């Protein structure tokens, strides 16, 4: 028992990152699964982190309400971003979400409420490892169930051919919006959990590099099933820890992974059966 | 006795300076196979896109089973009983043939998000039943053997039939087929002709765009001819074959041989 | 004060316009969202720095940097995008590949060159300035505007009046059809890559001169801004890109002058989000263009 406690204590930060990054990878997965690209996952995470941290620090709000808010705030922003862009070709969503990240960064740095460039510190540690991993497990189960249903099939159809999907009676706008909102909520949740375990947040954590890193999680694991991105996140979180020299070249490696995954392994590095009836084994 | 299923009046669409469909009136009777023919670029596919809601009309009205469909996006028209295939096949290539059919059944499958999350047992039952029905549909188009193959790796003729089965999977009242025989060999075309007769026997009305005149003349109850977006003739196959304007339109397009072939 | 801000804004805006010009050329003709574009911007700036450090005058350093940046663009385009074009991958694939490449290139660049800010050697430009009534325009600013105007005019006349330009426009309309009509699409694509890379590189030198600050990541923020500008101008619309570049430059200068220099960075993005809501085809785009 004592040994396990020791282990947890030593590796608490690493384990927490595994869980948080797993959730972020899933949030990327939902959007990629319908053939869209969002580069706003880091910004959604930041929104969740700041919303929750402010509620806790300034209003001392109860933790469940804080968590709910951390999902609702990014969801509302996703609605505002998605409404005009999801009707257009996928490039627009990608670029609009990039803009979201840049605008958020500037606002966070400028605003006194959010502590400016220094960020917020002293956030109470209300999210333990059990909560984080329970959230991840719950999300994985939910996505697996969805994957195996008509909704999962519709998402795959949209990813393959939007026009044919629409001609098959799939409500394209509703699916795209729901995916973006769900993805924003998950990223917001990840942000809140992260804020309430690491006790400190700052604007730099939610920049463009973070967004691209989240994308590399999902592309490494592949989006054939929800497990792929989570495993991708685990690998890319652990690898730099295990191979210390890799640490400085983390971004170089992430970049290479994206290039290779898209060019040579469009189905991801890990191919994982979905287990939907009627699908390929 | 007969009942109009699709009523189009004064339908027009302009792309820049080009009027691709020009004041088209068209009535398709329930239960019929109705041919829509014309030289290349006549506006047949555009007419399909207008009916299916993929292109917005500039003027005119489309009624399906008596109700106007104006403003409805393509997926909503599927719920009204409309299904289509595409001139350049659009299957979900990475999915199996069976899954393509299941995707086509989307609007008819039960299960809200909450049921899917909270009642996995029920979802499993729904999916099982759906697979049974999808297999029956594949069997109906003669493709039971390739159910588990990736749609993208099927032969051209098989892909066309999977696409027809996917459209049928929505249980449509009206089926729009855009050149289903394109790229098929004579044996496949004969099988297609027989398939379309069975589709008609199921009670599905068909609007058929096709360049294979033999097939059109054999199958259709009535034929409408378009040229430069305008209707230039309409009638039974016999009448169309003898129509001077139609022959000229095709001669002008240098495809007189298409009419000459039986 | 206001007039001076607007002048400064127009100077920065003309460099933005030049940058956006290359980007919109790349998007319009090659049909890809190529995020490595900002890398050519940074490469241009560093090459000019190198040349200037070796004693080259700006009249030599600028064109040299632009040409080399153009060559880098041709090579990167070949490595990253030929395969996707051949398999007709969806446009998001090209976006993702170039995104990954960008991350790789920038972080490799800062690992090799260091991430600190570098400056051009003093005396590269004449320190003088002209008075224009109550306003000042420095020699550097005149160089920036002059180069931007010259290169823009050059590109516009190239597009309008030469066979290559005609082939480029044909390619922009429909690559299959132009291939059938006997246009050597590969060769044209290489030329377009080179031209846009060179424009990006030249813009990098000019912006580097204007702010006299050069760092590996300078291209990253600029690419994002560049996309905001070309969407504002209407994707693929050359005149629109030029106008939107100037507009963003002026609005940024005014924001920096009257609000805060940090918010300046968000101007382009705010404009982009507003545009997407109000006029998704861009301020100067044709309606209905580029719908999904
Ligand atoms: N989205 C569009 N934008 C501009 N022009 C279009 C568009 N769609 C079709 N057209 C034009 O409208 C005309 C009719 O095209 P359509 O595809 O409907 O012809 P078609 O009768 O189906 O021909 P085919 O037998 O070759 O399939 C053509 O001139 C075509 O170029
Ligand atoms: Mg057609």
PDB file of C-alpha atoms in Angstrom, chain A residues 142 145-146 148-151 153-154 156-158 160-161 163-173 175 267 275-281, chain B residues 74-75 78-79 84 86 90 92-96 98-99 102-104 106-107 109-111 113 116-117 120 123-124 127-128 131 148 150 166:
ATOM      1  CA  UNK A 142     -19.898   6.700 -24.148  1.00  0.00           C
ATOM      2  CA  UNK A 145     -21.481   3.001 -27.476  1.00  0.00           C
ATOM      3  CA  UNK A 146     -22.063   5.841 -29.910  1.00  0.00           C
ATOM      4  CA  UNK A 148     -21.507   1.106 -32.416  1.00  0.00           C
ATOM      5  CA  UNK A 149     -24.828   2.779 -33.110  1.00  0.00           C
ATOM      6  CA  UNK A 150     -26.456   4.425 -36.092  1.00  0.00           C
ATOM      7  CA  UNK A 151     -25.010   7.732 -34.893  1.00  0.00           C
ATOM      8  CA  UNK A 153     -22.179   5.100 -38.611  1.00  0.00           C
ATOM      9  CA  UNK A 154     -23.658   8.432 -39.652  1.00  0.00           C
ATOM     10  CA  UNK A 156     -18.338   7.888 -40.459  1.00  0.00           C
ATOM     11  CA  UNK A 157     -20.568   8.471 -43.477  1.00  0.00           C
ATOM     12  CA  UNK A 158     -20.189  12.240 -43.100  1.00  0.00           C
ATOM     13  CA  UNK A 160     -16.374   9.854 -46.099  1.00  0.00           C
ATOM     14  CA  UNK A 161     -18.733  11.902 -48.243  1.00  0.00           C
ATOM     15  CA  UNK A 163     -23.011  14.935 -50.066  1.00  0.00           C
ATOM     16  CA  UNK A 164     -23.789  11.238 -50.079  1.00  0.00           C
ATOM     17  CA  UNK A 165     -24.447  11.348 -46.320  1.00  0.00           C
ATOM     18  CA  UNK A 166     -26.908  14.159 -46.766  1.00  0.00           C
ATOM     19  CA  UNK A 167     -28.561  12.265 -49.608  1.00  0.00           C
ATOM     20  CA  UNK A 168     -28.929   9.338 -47.211  1.00  0.00           C
ATOM     21  CA  UNK A 169     -30.979  11.459 -44.857  1.00  0.00           C
ATOM     22  CA  UNK A 170     -28.269  12.347 -42.344  1.00  0.00           C
ATOM     23  CA  UNK A 171     -28.836  15.771 -40.809  1.00  0.00           C
ATOM     24  CA  UNK A 172     -25.440  17.242 -41.663  1.00  0.00           C
ATOM     25  CA  UNK A 173     -25.637  20.613 -39.853  1.00  0.00           C
ATOM     26  CA  UNK A 175     -24.235  16.415 -36.600  1.00  0.00           C
ATOM     27  CA  UNK A 267      -6.049   5.486 -40.849  1.00  0.00           C
ATOM     28  CA  UNK A 275     -16.995  -3.706 -33.193  1.00  0.00           C
ATOM     29  CA  UNK A 276     -20.060  -2.243 -34.848  1.00  0.00           C
ATOM     30  CA  UNK A 277     -22.239  -4.941 -36.333  1.00  0.00           C
ATOM     31  CA  UNK A 278     -21.798  -5.126 -40.082  1.00  0.00           C
ATOM     32  CA  UNK A 279     -18.497  -3.287 -40.058  1.00  0.00           C
ATOM     33  CA  UNK A 280     -15.170  -4.687 -41.123  1.00  0.00           C
ATOM     34  CA  UNK A 281     -13.803  -7.069 -38.547  1.00  0.00           C
TER      35      UNK A 281
ATOM     36  CA  UNK B  74     -31.435  17.233 -48.993  1.00  0.00           C
ATOM     37  CA  UNK B  75     -31.567  15.173 -45.792  1.00  0.00           C
ATOM     38  CA  UNK B  78     -35.178  11.963 -47.733  1.00  0.00           C
ATOM     39  CA  UNK B  79     -37.627  11.894 -44.836  1.00  0.00           C
ATOM     40  CA  UNK B  84     -31.253   9.305 -55.251  1.00  0.00           C
ATOM     41  CA  UNK B  86     -25.328   9.965 -58.345  1.00  0.00           C
ATOM     42  CA  UNK B  90     -20.775   8.343 -54.351  1.00  0.00           C
ATOM     43  CA  UNK B  92     -18.869   5.431 -48.615  1.00  0.00           C
ATOM     44  CA  UNK B  93     -15.830   3.703 -50.063  1.00  0.00           C
ATOM     45  CA  UNK B  94     -14.128   2.682 -46.815  1.00  0.00           C
ATOM     46  CA  UNK B  95     -17.274   1.080 -45.433  1.00  0.00           C
ATOM     47  CA  UNK B  96     -18.483  -2.379 -46.332  1.00  0.00           C
ATOM     48  CA  UNK B  98     -23.529  -3.813 -45.940  1.00  0.00           C
ATOM     49  CA  UNK B  99     -22.699  -0.701 -43.949  1.00  0.00           C
ATOM     50  CA  UNK B 102     -27.222   0.514 -43.139  1.00  0.00           C
ATOM     51  CA  UNK B 103     -26.216   4.140 -43.582  1.00  0.00           C
ATOM     52  CA  UNK B 104     -28.994   4.437 -46.139  1.00  0.00           C
ATOM     53  CA  UNK B 106     -30.359   6.006 -41.145  1.00  0.00           C
ATOM     54  CA  UNK B 107     -33.661   7.876 -41.106  1.00  0.00           C
ATOM     55  CA  UNK B 109     -33.511   3.379 -37.480  1.00  0.00           C
ATOM     56  CA  UNK B 110     -34.684   4.013 -33.931  1.00  0.00           C
ATOM     57  CA  UNK B 111     -32.561   5.178 -31.035  1.00  0.00           C
ATOM     58  CA  UNK B 113     -28.560   9.579 -28.209  1.00  0.00           C
ATOM     59  CA  UNK B 116     -27.842   4.662 -27.230  1.00  0.00           C
ATOM     60  CA  UNK B 117     -25.937   5.689 -24.095  1.00  0.00           C
ATOM     61  CA  UNK B 120     -26.922  -0.655 -25.117  1.00  0.00           C
ATOM     62  CA  UNK B 123     -29.214  -0.589 -29.604  1.00  0.00           C
ATOM     63  CA  UNK B 124     -27.827  -4.037 -30.214  1.00  0.00           C
ATOM     64  CA  UNK B 127     -28.706  -3.002 -35.107  1.00  0.00           C
ATOM     65  CA  UNK B 128     -29.277  -6.753 -35.482  1.00  0.00           C
ATOM     66  CA  UNK B 131     -28.491  -5.871 -40.500  1.00  0.00           C
ATOM     67  CA  UNK B 148     -18.587  -7.686 -46.177  1.00  0.00           C
ATOM     68  CA  UNK B 150     -15.215  -2.689 -48.868  1.00  0.00           C
ATOM     69  CA  UNK B 166     -28.547   2.268 -50.392  1.00  0.00           C
TER      70      UNK B 166
END
